[in-house]
Short mmCIF file of C-alpha atoms (C1' of nucleotides) in Angstrom, two decimals:
data_model
loop_
_atom_site.label_atom_id
_atom_site.label_comp_id
_atom_site.label_asym_id
_atom_site.label_seq_id
_atom_site.Cartn_x
_atom_site.Cartn_y
_atom_site.Cartn_z
CA UNK F 1 26.96 30.16 6.19
CA UNK F 2 28.31 30.48 2.56
CA UNK F 3 26.40 28.41 0.20
CA UNK F 4 23.12 26.27 1.02
CA UNK F 5 23.26 23.04 0.59
CA UNK F 6 19.88 21.08 -0.46
CA UNK F 7 18.18 18.90 1.48
CA UNK F 8 17.89 16.68 -1.70
CA UNK F 9 21.37 15.91 -1.01
CA UNK F 10 21.66 15.84 2.93
CA UNK F 11 19.25 13.21 2.51
CA UNK F 12 21.42 11.26 0.42
CA UNK F 13 24.64 11.13 2.69
CA UNK F 14 23.25 9.09 4.83
CA UNK F 15 22.56 6.13 2.71
CA UNK F 16 26.32 6.88 1.39
CA UNK F 17 27.46 6.17 4.62
CA UNK F 18 25.44 2.68 5.05
CA UNK F 19 26.90 1.71 1.86
CA UNK F 20 30.28 2.51 3.04
CA UNK F 21 30.37 1.24 6.13
CA UNK F 22 29.28 -2.11 4.26
CA UNK F 23 32.76 -1.50 1.98
CA UNK F 24 34.45 -0.93 5.74
CA UNK F 25 33.26 -4.01 6.53
CA UNK F 26 34.32 -6.18 3.67
CA UNK F 27 37.53 -4.84 3.91
CA UNK F 28 38.13 -2.44 0.75
CA UNK F 29 40.63 -0.33 0.52
CA UNK F 30 39.48 2.10 -1.92
CA UNK F 31 35.99 2.80 -4.63
CA UNK F 32 35.80 4.78 -7.03
CA UNK F 33 32.31 7.44 -8.18
CA UNK F 34 31.66 4.63 -10.69
CA UNK F 35 31.87 1.51 -8.79
CA UNK F 36 30.03 2.67 -6.20
CA UNK F 37 27.50 4.00 -8.01
CA UNK F 38 27.01 0.70 -9.76
CA UNK F 39 26.30 -0.63 -6.07
CA UNK F 40 24.00 2.39 -5.55
CA UNK F 41 22.07 2.71 -8.66
CA UNK F 42 22.72 6.20 -8.74
CA UNK F 43 24.71 7.87 -11.03
CA UNK F 44 28.37 8.81 -10.33
CA UNK F 45 28.05 12.06 -11.66
CA UNK F 46 25.89 13.17 -8.70
CA UNK F 47 27.58 10.53 -6.38
CA UNK F 48 30.61 13.73 -6.90
CA UNK F 49 28.78 16.16 -6.76
CA UNK F 50 27.23 15.50 -3.50
CA UNK F 51 30.79 15.27 -1.87
CA UNK F 52 31.97 17.74 -3.41
CA UNK F 53 29.69 19.72 -1.46
CA UNK F 54 31.40 19.50 1.90
CA UNK F 55 34.66 19.33 -0.09
CA UNK F 56 37.32 17.26 -1.98
CA UNK F 57 37.71 14.02 -0.34
CA UNK F 58 38.16 12.22 -3.58
CA UNK F 59 41.61 12.11 -5.48
CA UNK F 60 42.58 11.91 -9.28
CA UNK F 61 43.26 8.60 -10.70
CA UNK F 62 42.92 6.56 -6.95
CA UNK F 63 38.83 7.12 -6.12
CA UNK F 64 37.66 7.42 -2.46
CA UNK F 65 39.12 6.16 0.37
CA UNK F 66 36.62 4.26 1.77
CA UNK F 67 38.08 4.49 5.56
CA UNK F 68 38.26 8.23 4.97
CA UNK F 69 35.15 8.89 3.10
CA UNK F 70 33.23 7.46 5.67
CA UNK F 71 34.88 9.48 8.52
CA UNK F 72 34.01 12.17 6.91
CA UNK F 73 30.65 11.82 6.23
CA UNK F 74 29.91 11.07 10.20
CA UNK F 75 31.47 14.39 10.80
CA UNK F 76 29.02 15.76 8.50
CA UNK F 77 26.26 13.97 9.65
CA UNK F 78 27.48 15.14 13.17
CA UNK F 79 28.32 11.39 14.09
CA UNK F 80 31.43 12.57 15.91
CA UNK F 81 29.91 14.10 19.02
CA UNK F 82 27.53 11.81 21.01
CA UNK F 83 23.70 12.98 21.12
CA UNK F 84 21.94 12.78 24.52
CA UNK F 85 18.03 11.68 23.17
CA UNK F 86 14.69 11.19 25.39
CA UNK F 87 11.68 9.64 24.21
CA UNK F 88 8.86 11.04 25.79
CA UNK F 89 6.28 8.40 24.55
CA UNK F 90 6.55 5.45 25.84
CA UNK F 91 4.32 3.06 24.16
CA UNK F 92 4.81 0.46 21.60
CA UNK F 93 7.16 3.10 19.26
CA UNK F 94 8.39 4.75 21.89
CA UNK F 95 9.80 1.38 23.03
CA UNK F 96 11.10 0.20 20.08
CA UNK F 97 13.27 3.38 19.95
CA UNK F 98 14.38 3.03 22.61
CA UNK F 99 15.42 -0.39 22.81
CA UNK F 100 17.05 -0.23 18.58
CA UNK F 101 20.70 -0.73 19.64
CA UNK F 102 21.66 0.76 15.90
CA UNK F 103 21.26 4.02 17.23
CA UNK F 104 24.20 3.85 20.19
CA UNK F 105 26.73 2.73 17.67
CA UNK F 106 25.59 6.01 15.58
CA UNK F 107 26.83 7.49 19.16
CA UNK F 108 22.70 8.83 20.21
CA UNK F 109 22.07 8.08 23.41
CA UNK F 110 18.73 7.06 25.11
CA UNK F 111 19.54 9.46 28.37
CA UNK F 112 15.61 9.41 29.55
CA UNK F 113 12.32 8.02 28.55
CA UNK F 114 9.23 10.39 29.54
CA UNK F 115 5.72 9.21 30.22
CA UNK F 116 2.27 10.01 31.81
CA UNK F 117 1.44 6.05 32.17
CA UNK F 118 1.19 5.90 36.17
CA UNK F 119 1.20 1.95 34.75
CA UNK F 120 4.88 2.39 33.17
CA UNK F 121 6.50 4.97 35.24
CA UNK F 122 9.24 3.78 36.91
CA UNK F 123 9.97 0.54 34.95
CA UNK F 124 12.97 0.51 33.41
CA UNK F 125 13.67 -0.61 29.74
CA UNK F 126 16.40 -1.56 27.77
CA UNK F 127 18.41 0.27 31.44
CA UNK F 128 16.84 3.46 31.36
CA UNK F 129 14.18 4.30 33.83
CA UNK F 130 10.37 6.01 32.49
CA UNK F 131 10.33 9.04 34.80
CA UNK F 132 6.57 10.93 34.52
CA UNK F 133 6.19 13.53 32.51
CA UNK F 134 5.77 15.84 35.48
CA UNK F 135 9.97 15.83 35.77
CA UNK F 136 11.05 16.05 32.49
CA UNK F 137 12.22 20.24 33.43
CA UNK F 138 14.16 17.89 36.69
CA UNK F 139 15.52 15.43 34.27
CA UNK F 140 16.45 17.60 31.59
CA UNK F 141 18.98 20.11 33.92
CA UNK F 142 22.37 19.56 32.83
CA UNK F 143 22.07 16.23 30.95
CA UNK F 144 22.47 18.18 27.82
CA UNK F 145 19.74 16.88 26.01
CA UNK F 146 20.00 17.79 22.73
CA UNK F 147 17.46 15.61 20.44
CA UNK F 148 13.74 14.97 21.60
CA UNK F 149 11.30 11.28 20.19
CA UNK F 150 8.15 12.40 19.83
CA UNK F 151 6.06 9.06 19.80
CA UNK F 152 3.02 10.28 21.84
CA UNK F 153 -1.25 11.51 20.45
CA UNK F 154 -0.82 14.04 18.23
CA UNK F 155 -2.85 15.94 20.99
CA UNK F 156 0.01 16.01 22.88
CA UNK F 157 2.91 16.78 20.53
CA UNK F 158 2.94 20.42 19.86
CA UNK F 159 2.94 21.66 23.79
CA UNK F 160 5.30 18.83 24.53
CA UNK F 161 7.20 19.96 21.64
CA UNK F 162 7.20 23.81 23.02
CA UNK F 163 8.12 22.67 26.38
CA UNK F 164 11.25 20.39 25.08
CA UNK F 165 12.53 23.42 23.14
CA UNK F 166 12.21 25.98 25.99
CA UNK F 167 14.62 23.37 28.45
CA UNK F 168 17.61 22.79 25.84
CA UNK F 169 16.63 20.25 23.52
CA UNK F 170 17.86 21.67 19.83
CA UNK F 171 15.99 18.79 17.55
CA UNK F 172 13.05 16.63 17.67
CA UNK F 173 12.72 13.69 16.06
CA UNK F 174 8.41 14.11 15.43
CA UNK F 175 6.59 10.79 14.88
CA UNK F 176 3.01 11.79 16.40
CA UNK F 177 0.54 12.81 12.81
CA UNK F 178 0.99 16.06 13.12
CA UNK F 179 3.39 18.55 11.35
CA UNK F 180 5.94 20.36 13.83
CA UNK F 181 6.97 22.80 11.45
CA UNK F 182 6.85 26.37 12.71
CA UNK F 183 8.31 25.80 15.47
CA UNK F 184 11.04 28.38 16.29
CA UNK F 185 14.53 27.88 17.79
CA UNK F 186 14.25 23.99 17.21
CA UNK F 187 15.15 21.72 13.73
CA UNK F 188 11.93 18.95 13.14
CA UNK F 189 12.48 15.85 10.86
CA UNK F 190 8.72 14.53 10.99
CA UNK F 191 8.80 10.58 10.44
CA UNK F 192 5.35 10.25 9.38
CA UNK F 193 4.99 6.01 8.70
CA UNK F 194 1.19 6.12 7.59
CA UNK F 195 2.61 8.58 4.78
CA UNK F 196 5.18 6.51 3.65
CA UNK F 197 2.25 3.03 4.38
CA UNK F 198 0.08 5.54 1.96
CA UNK F 199 2.59 5.86 -0.60
CA UNK F 200 3.50 2.43 -0.90
CA UNK F 201 -0.41 1.56 -1.28
CA UNK F 202 -0.54 3.86 -4.31
CA UNK F 203 2.77 2.42 -5.86
CA UNK F 204 1.32 -0.85 -5.28
CA UNK F 205 -2.52 0.17 -7.07
CA UNK F 206 -0.95 1.91 -10.02
CA UNK F 207 0.75 -1.14 -11.59
CA UNK F 208 -3.18 -3.07 -11.79
CA UNK D 1 -0.86 4.90 -17.56
CA UNK D 2 -0.72 7.84 -20.27
CA UNK D 3 1.33 10.34 -18.00
CA UNK D 4 3.70 9.29 -15.30
CA UNK D 5 3.13 10.71 -12.19
CA UNK D 6 5.82 11.90 -10.21
CA UNK D 7 6.62 10.65 -6.74
CA UNK D 8 7.48 14.62 -5.60
CA UNK D 9 3.44 14.76 -6.24
CA UNK D 10 2.50 10.98 -4.49
CA UNK D 11 5.17 11.59 -1.77
CA UNK D 12 2.30 14.80 -0.55
CA UNK D 13 -0.81 12.87 -1.75
CA UNK D 14 -0.70 11.69 2.49
CA UNK D 15 -0.03 14.75 3.43
CA UNK D 16 -3.45 16.08 1.40
CA UNK D 17 -4.99 13.64 2.84
CA UNK D 18 -4.43 14.36 6.75
CA UNK D 19 -4.94 18.01 6.71
CA UNK D 20 -8.47 17.12 4.62
CA UNK D 21 -9.47 14.45 7.32
CA UNK D 22 -8.39 17.16 9.82
CA UNK D 23 -10.98 19.80 8.13
CA UNK D 24 -13.27 16.97 7.82
CA UNK D 25 -13.10 16.46 11.29
CA UNK D 26 -13.71 20.31 12.03
CA UNK D 27 -17.02 20.34 10.54
CA UNK D 28 -14.78 22.39 7.73
CA UNK D 29 -17.04 21.82 3.99
CA UNK D 30 -15.66 23.70 1.53
CA UNK D 31 -11.71 25.19 1.35
CA UNK D 32 -9.84 26.50 -1.77
CA UNK D 33 -5.95 26.11 -2.77
CA UNK D 34 -5.45 29.50 -1.44
CA UNK D 35 -6.52 28.85 2.38
CA UNK D 36 -5.10 25.41 1.92
CA UNK D 37 -2.00 27.06 0.97
CA UNK D 38 -1.53 28.70 4.19
CA UNK D 39 -2.23 26.00 6.47
CA UNK D 40 0.28 23.61 4.57
CA UNK D 41 2.93 25.69 4.08
CA UNK D 42 2.72 25.21 0.67
CA UNK D 43 1.75 27.23 -2.48
CA UNK D 44 -1.71 27.35 -4.28
CA UNK D 45 -0.35 26.41 -7.31
CA UNK D 46 1.57 23.72 -6.49
CA UNK D 47 -1.15 22.12 -4.01
CA UNK D 48 -3.35 23.20 -7.85
CA UNK D 49 -1.20 21.22 -10.00
CA UNK D 50 -0.52 18.17 -7.97
CA UNK D 51 -4.56 17.74 -7.56
CA UNK D 52 -5.16 18.22 -11.23
CA UNK D 53 -3.00 15.31 -11.88
CA UNK D 54 -4.89 12.88 -10.93
CA UNK D 55 -8.24 14.97 -12.43
CA UNK D 56 -10.15 18.32 -12.17
CA UNK D 57 -11.97 17.35 -8.24
CA UNK D 58 -12.44 22.13 -8.01
CA UNK D 59 -14.89 23.86 -9.38
CA UNK D 60 -14.38 27.47 -9.98
CA UNK D 61 -15.27 30.83 -7.77
CA UNK D 62 -16.36 27.71 -4.85
CA UNK D 63 -12.95 25.68 -4.14
CA UNK D 64 -12.52 22.20 -3.12
CA UNK D 65 -15.51 20.77 -1.74
CA UNK D 66 -13.70 18.74 1.30
CA UNK D 67 -15.91 15.24 1.85
CA UNK D 68 -15.70 15.06 -1.90
CA UNK D 69 -11.40 15.70 -2.03
CA UNK D 70 -10.42 13.19 1.18
CA UNK D 71 -12.67 10.72 -1.19
CA UNK D 72 -10.90 11.16 -3.99
CA UNK D 73 -7.15 11.98 -2.74
CA UNK D 74 -8.20 8.23 -0.75
CA UNK D 75 -9.10 6.19 -3.95
CA UNK D 76 -6.04 7.76 -5.50
CA UNK D 77 -3.92 5.90 -2.63
CA UNK D 78 -5.95 3.07 -2.58
CA UNK D 79 -7.52 3.34 0.58
CA UNK D 80 -10.68 2.28 -0.57
CA UNK D 81 -9.46 -1.12 -1.00
CA UNK D 82 -9.18 -2.77 1.79
CA UNK D 83 -5.21 -4.37 2.29
CA UNK D 84 -4.24 -7.82 4.02
CA UNK D 85 -1.04 -7.00 6.14
CA UNK D 86 1.66 -9.45 7.37
CA UNK D 87 4.55 -8.34 9.90
CA UNK D 88 7.92 -10.06 9.34
CA UNK D 89 9.90 -10.07 12.61
CA UNK D 90 8.33 -9.82 15.59
CA UNK D 91 10.58 -7.69 17.64
CA UNK D 92 9.67 -4.40 19.41
CA UNK D 93 9.24 -2.27 16.16
CA UNK D 94 7.57 -5.02 14.37
CA UNK D 95 4.85 -5.14 17.64
CA UNK D 96 4.56 -1.45 17.63
CA UNK D 97 3.01 -1.88 14.12
CA UNK D 98 1.66 -4.96 15.05
CA UNK D 99 -0.31 -2.56 17.91
CA UNK D 100 -0.71 0.75 15.63
CA UNK D 101 -4.46 0.85 15.68
CA UNK D 102 -3.99 4.37 13.06
CA UNK D 103 -3.62 1.84 10.04
CA UNK D 104 -6.38 -0.33 10.82
CA UNK D 105 -8.72 2.95 9.79
CA UNK D 106 -6.76 3.03 6.71
CA UNK D 107 -7.89 -0.15 5.35
CA UNK D 108 -5.08 -1.55 6.51
CA UNK D 109 -5.25 -4.73 8.57
CA UNK D 110 -2.45 -6.60 9.92
CA UNK D 111 -3.53 -10.85 9.42
CA UNK D 112 -0.24 -11.98 10.62
CA UNK D 113 2.92 -11.67 12.31
CA UNK D 114 5.94 -14.44 12.36
CA UNK D 115 9.23 -14.76 13.85
CA UNK D 116 12.09 -17.24 14.48
CA UNK D 117 12.05 -17.04 18.11
CA UNK D 118 10.46 -19.87 19.98
CA UNK D 119 9.72 -17.27 23.28
CA UNK D 120 7.29 -15.24 21.11
CA UNK D 121 5.59 -17.75 18.49
CA UNK D 122 2.55 -19.05 19.82
CA UNK D 123 2.39 -15.68 21.80
CA UNK D 124 -0.60 -13.50 20.64
CA UNK D 125 -0.12 -9.54 20.08
CA UNK D 126 -3.25 -7.37 19.45
CA UNK D 127 -5.35 -9.98 18.28
CA UNK D 128 -3.32 -12.01 15.79
CA UNK D 129 -1.09 -15.29 16.55
CA UNK D 130 2.89 -14.90 16.37
CA UNK D 131 3.49 -18.16 13.67
CA UNK D 132 6.74 -19.51 12.79
CA UNK D 133 8.43 -17.68 9.70
CA UNK D 134 8.54 -22.08 8.60
CA UNK D 135 4.74 -21.38 8.04
CA UNK D 136 4.84 -18.70 6.67
CA UNK D 137 3.63 -20.75 2.56
CA UNK D 138 1.08 -22.34 4.44
CA UNK D 139 -0.56 -19.51 6.35
CA UNK D 140 -0.86 -16.47 3.17
CA UNK D 141 -2.48 -19.21 0.78
CA UNK D 142 -5.46 -18.19 -0.19
CA UNK D 143 -5.57 -15.26 2.38
CA UNK D 144 -5.02 -12.77 -0.56
CA UNK D 145 -2.00 -10.85 1.28
CA UNK D 146 -0.56 -7.95 -0.53
CA UNK D 147 1.67 -5.86 2.11
CA UNK D 148 4.42 -7.13 4.04
CA UNK D 149 6.61 -5.20 6.62
CA UNK D 150 10.14 -6.06 6.47
CA UNK D 151 10.71 -5.77 10.21
CA UNK D 152 14.04 -8.48 10.65
CA UNK D 153 17.80 -7.97 10.91
CA UNK D 154 18.96 -6.61 7.24
CA UNK D 155 21.17 -9.70 6.44
CA UNK D 156 17.16 -12.18 6.38
CA UNK D 157 15.79 -9.46 4.94
CA UNK D 158 16.08 -10.03 0.92
CA UNK D 159 15.69 -13.70 1.29
CA UNK D 160 12.41 -13.48 3.50
CA UNK D 161 11.65 -10.63 0.57
CA UNK D 162 12.24 -12.98 -2.28
CA UNK D 163 10.38 -15.53 -0.90
CA UNK D 164 7.34 -12.76 0.40
CA UNK D 165 6.95 -12.08 -3.50
CA UNK D 166 6.03 -16.11 -4.54
CA UNK D 167 3.98 -16.32 -2.01
CA UNK D 168 2.18 -12.78 -4.18
CA UNK D 169 2.62 -9.83 -2.00
CA UNK D 170 2.99 -7.20 -3.82
CA UNK D 171 4.19 -4.32 -1.55
CA UNK D 172 7.49 -4.48 1.08
CA UNK D 173 7.01 -2.44 3.68
CA UNK D 174 10.92 -2.54 4.17
CA UNK D 175 12.26 -1.51 7.58
CA UNK D 176 15.67 -3.24 7.40
CA UNK D 177 18.56 -1.48 7.22
CA UNK D 178 19.25 -2.27 3.27
CA UNK D 179 18.05 -0.84 0.26
CA UNK D 180 15.63 -4.02 -1.74
CA UNK D 181 15.93 -2.01 -4.96
CA UNK D 182 16.85 -4.00 -7.32
CA UNK D 183 13.90 -6.85 -6.52
CA UNK D 184 10.62 -7.41 -9.79
CA UNK D 185 7.64 -7.66 -9.56
CA UNK D 186 7.11 -5.67 -6.47
CA UNK D 187 7.15 -2.55 -4.77
CA UNK D 188 9.51 -1.79 -1.74
CA UNK D 189 9.41 1.50 0.48
CA UNK D 190 11.93 1.16 2.56
CA UNK D 191 12.29 3.35 5.59
CA UNK D 192 15.35 3.79 6.94
CA UNK D 193 14.89 5.78 10.81
CA UNK D 194 17.92 5.56 11.54
CA UNK D 195 19.15 8.00 8.10
CA UNK D 196 16.32 9.99 9.15
CA UNK D 197 18.04 10.65 12.13
CA UNK D 198 20.76 11.25 10.94
CA UNK D 199 19.41 13.76 8.70
CA UNK D 200 18.16 16.08 12.32
CA UNK D 201 21.38 15.18 13.01
CA UNK D 202 23.05 16.95 10.11
CA UNK D 203 20.45 19.84 10.17
CA UNK D 204 20.86 20.72 14.76
CA UNK D 205 24.84 20.63 13.50
CA UNK D 206 24.78 23.15 10.69
CA UNK D 207 22.69 25.65 13.00
CA UNK D 208 26.07 26.06 15.10
"C1'" DT B 1 -24.09 39.70 -13.22
"C1'" DA B 2 -19.73 40.66 -10.84
"C1'" DG B 3 -16.50 38.59 -7.56
"C1'" DA B 4 -13.62 34.24 -6.19
"C1'" DT B 5 -11.25 30.64 -8.13
"C1'" DT B 6 -10.01 26.68 -10.03
"C1'" DG B 7 -7.54 24.54 -15.04
"C1'" DT B 8 -3.14 24.91 -17.06
"C1'" DT B 9 0.00 27.22 -20.38
"C1'" DA B 10 4.24 29.65 -19.89
"C1'" DA B 11 8.28 30.94 -16.86
"C1'" DT B 12 10.84 30.25 -13.70
"C1'" DC B 13 13.94 27.98 -10.39
"C1'" DG B 14 16.73 24.34 -8.58
"C1'" DA B 15 18.82 19.18 -9.47
"C1'" DT B 16 20.41 15.90 -12.16
"C1'" DT B 17 23.32 14.49 -15.90
"C1'" DA B 18 27.38 14.83 -19.61
"C1'" DA B 19 31.27 16.43 -20.26
"C1'" DC B 20 36.68 17.24 -19.84
"C1'" DA B 21 40.12 20.04 -18.42
"C1'" DA B 22 42.80 19.02 -13.98
"C1'" DT B 23 46.09 15.82 -11.90
"C1'" DC B 24 47.46 11.82 -8.57
"C1'" DT S 1 54.71 8.83 -19.09
"C1'" DA S 2 50.14 6.69 -19.62
"C1'" DG S 3 45.82 5.97 -17.30
"C1'" DA S 4 42.21 6.45 -14.28
"C1'" DT S 5 39.43 8.88 -12.19
"C1'" DT S 6 38.23 13.41 -9.66
"C1'" DG S 7 36.17 17.74 -9.58
"C1'" DT S 8 33.99 21.60 -11.58
"C1'" DT S 9 32.13 23.99 -15.31
"C1'" DA S 10 28.19 23.89 -18.91
"C1'" DA S 11 24.22 21.63 -20.74
"C1'" DT S 12 19.87 19.30 -19.89
"C1'" DC S 13 15.56 18.00 -17.53
"C1'" DG S 14 12.14 17.95 -14.27
"C1'" DA S 15 9.45 20.34 -10.58
"C1'" DT S 16 7.90 24.77 -9.02
"C1'" DT S 17 5.59 28.90 -9.24
"C1'" DA S 18 3.15 32.68 -11.63
"C1'" DA S 19 0.16 34.53 -14.58
"C1'" DC S 20 -4.26 34.88 -16.25
"C1'" DA S 21 -8.18 32.77 -19.71
"C1'" DA S 22 -12.00 29.76 -18.74
"C1'" DT S 23 -16.28 29.29 -15.65
"C1'" DC S 24 -19.22 28.98 -11.63
#
DNA sequence: TAGATTGTTAATCGATTAACAATC
DNA sequence: TAGATTGTTAATCGATTAACAATC
C-alpha cells in the first residue's frame, strides 16, 4: 500500500455512495462536485480531494458521470464482491439485522444465525435457520464467511470474537457494549448505539 | 456559551463514561489519566484535554476520583435528567430499541411506540402499547417527550420528523437511510448502520 | 518535604479549504 | 475556441500530542 487513506475519508465514502444512488434513481447522468456539494452540505473541494485519493473519476469541464462514479465507489467499498455474514446472538437486535433487506442489495448475505437459547435454536428467521453456537465451527466450514455481526451480551463478546477469527472471519461488526480493538488478524467496527444516544442527549442539553 | 466544544470531543465522552462505569463496577476508587490512557488506547494528554473542556475534575498528585468523574460526565451528557423517548416505526429495529433495557439505566425511558400497520397497532411491546401514528399529536400532549427514534422507511422520515418537531421533540435519533440535517429547531443524530457495514467492508478489502 | 499527576500552554501533526493551472 | 470543471498544490484551520510549571 502506497499512501494510507485516513478513516475520516473512509467514513464519508458510504455517504457519497448513498447520494449517488439517489441521483441514479432520479435518472441524473452527470454531476459536478459543486452541485453535489450543495446537496450534501460539504465543500466541493472536499469531494474532489476525497475522490482523488482513489483516482481521477471525473473529467474537466464535464464533472462526474453518476453511474460510473457510483460503481467505482462500490468497488472501493468492496461491494462488487458479495460477503457472507453470520449473526451471533439472535436477540431483538440480531433479528433486526437478519431481517434488514437493505443489506442484501449491497452484497451482504446473511448465511447463518447462532444463539445459545434453546427456545430460539431451530427456528427460522427470514429464511435462515438458527443454529446453536456450539455448532459454529461445523457450520462455518467451507462456507467462506467473512463478516460476523456480534449482537450478544458484552461478557461473551471477546471470547466469541476470538473463536470467529480462528474460523476465518475477517471482519467483526460489533454491537456488544465493549470495544474490541485489540484483536489480531481481524478488522473490527464497533457500533455503540447507546453512545450515539448519549451524544444526542448532550447536544440537546447544550442548547438550553 | 463561551467556548464551543468540538463534536470530536463529544463523541469520546460516552466512551469515557463506559470505562468509568467498568472501573466503578470493579471497585476502583481513583485513576490517573496515564492508567486510563493505557486501558482505552488513547493518549493521557487527550484525556486531560478533553476533560478540561468541561472543568477541572482531577487533583494533582492524585488523579481522578472514579465515582465523581463518572457522575460529572453523566451530567455533561445530560444523563442526570431523565428523557422520554418515542419510537416511530415499530419494525424489527424499532422493536429492538423498545426492548433494549440498557437505555433505561441511562435515563432514557420509552414512553410511546407508533406505527401505521394495523397488524401491530394495539399490541404491547415491553409493556408499552403501540399507537397509530395518527394519534401522535394527542399522545404527545403534556407528555414531555424530548427524543424520537425514527425507525421507519426513508420516504416517511422527513415528513414525520417535521411533525415531531412541531410537537415539541428536541432530538431525533434517526435510523432512516436519509440525512436529516437541514431541519430547524431540533438536534439530529443520524445513525446509518449500513454505512458502518460498508466501512467495515472497505477495511477488510483493503487488507488483502 | 518529595513524588505524583494535573491543568494548561506551546509545538506538531493532519485534515479541510482555497486557489488555480491543466484540460476536456 | 471559450467555458466549465477537474486534479492538485499551497494555505489555513483545527485537533492531537508534548512539555512543564503549578500544586496536591
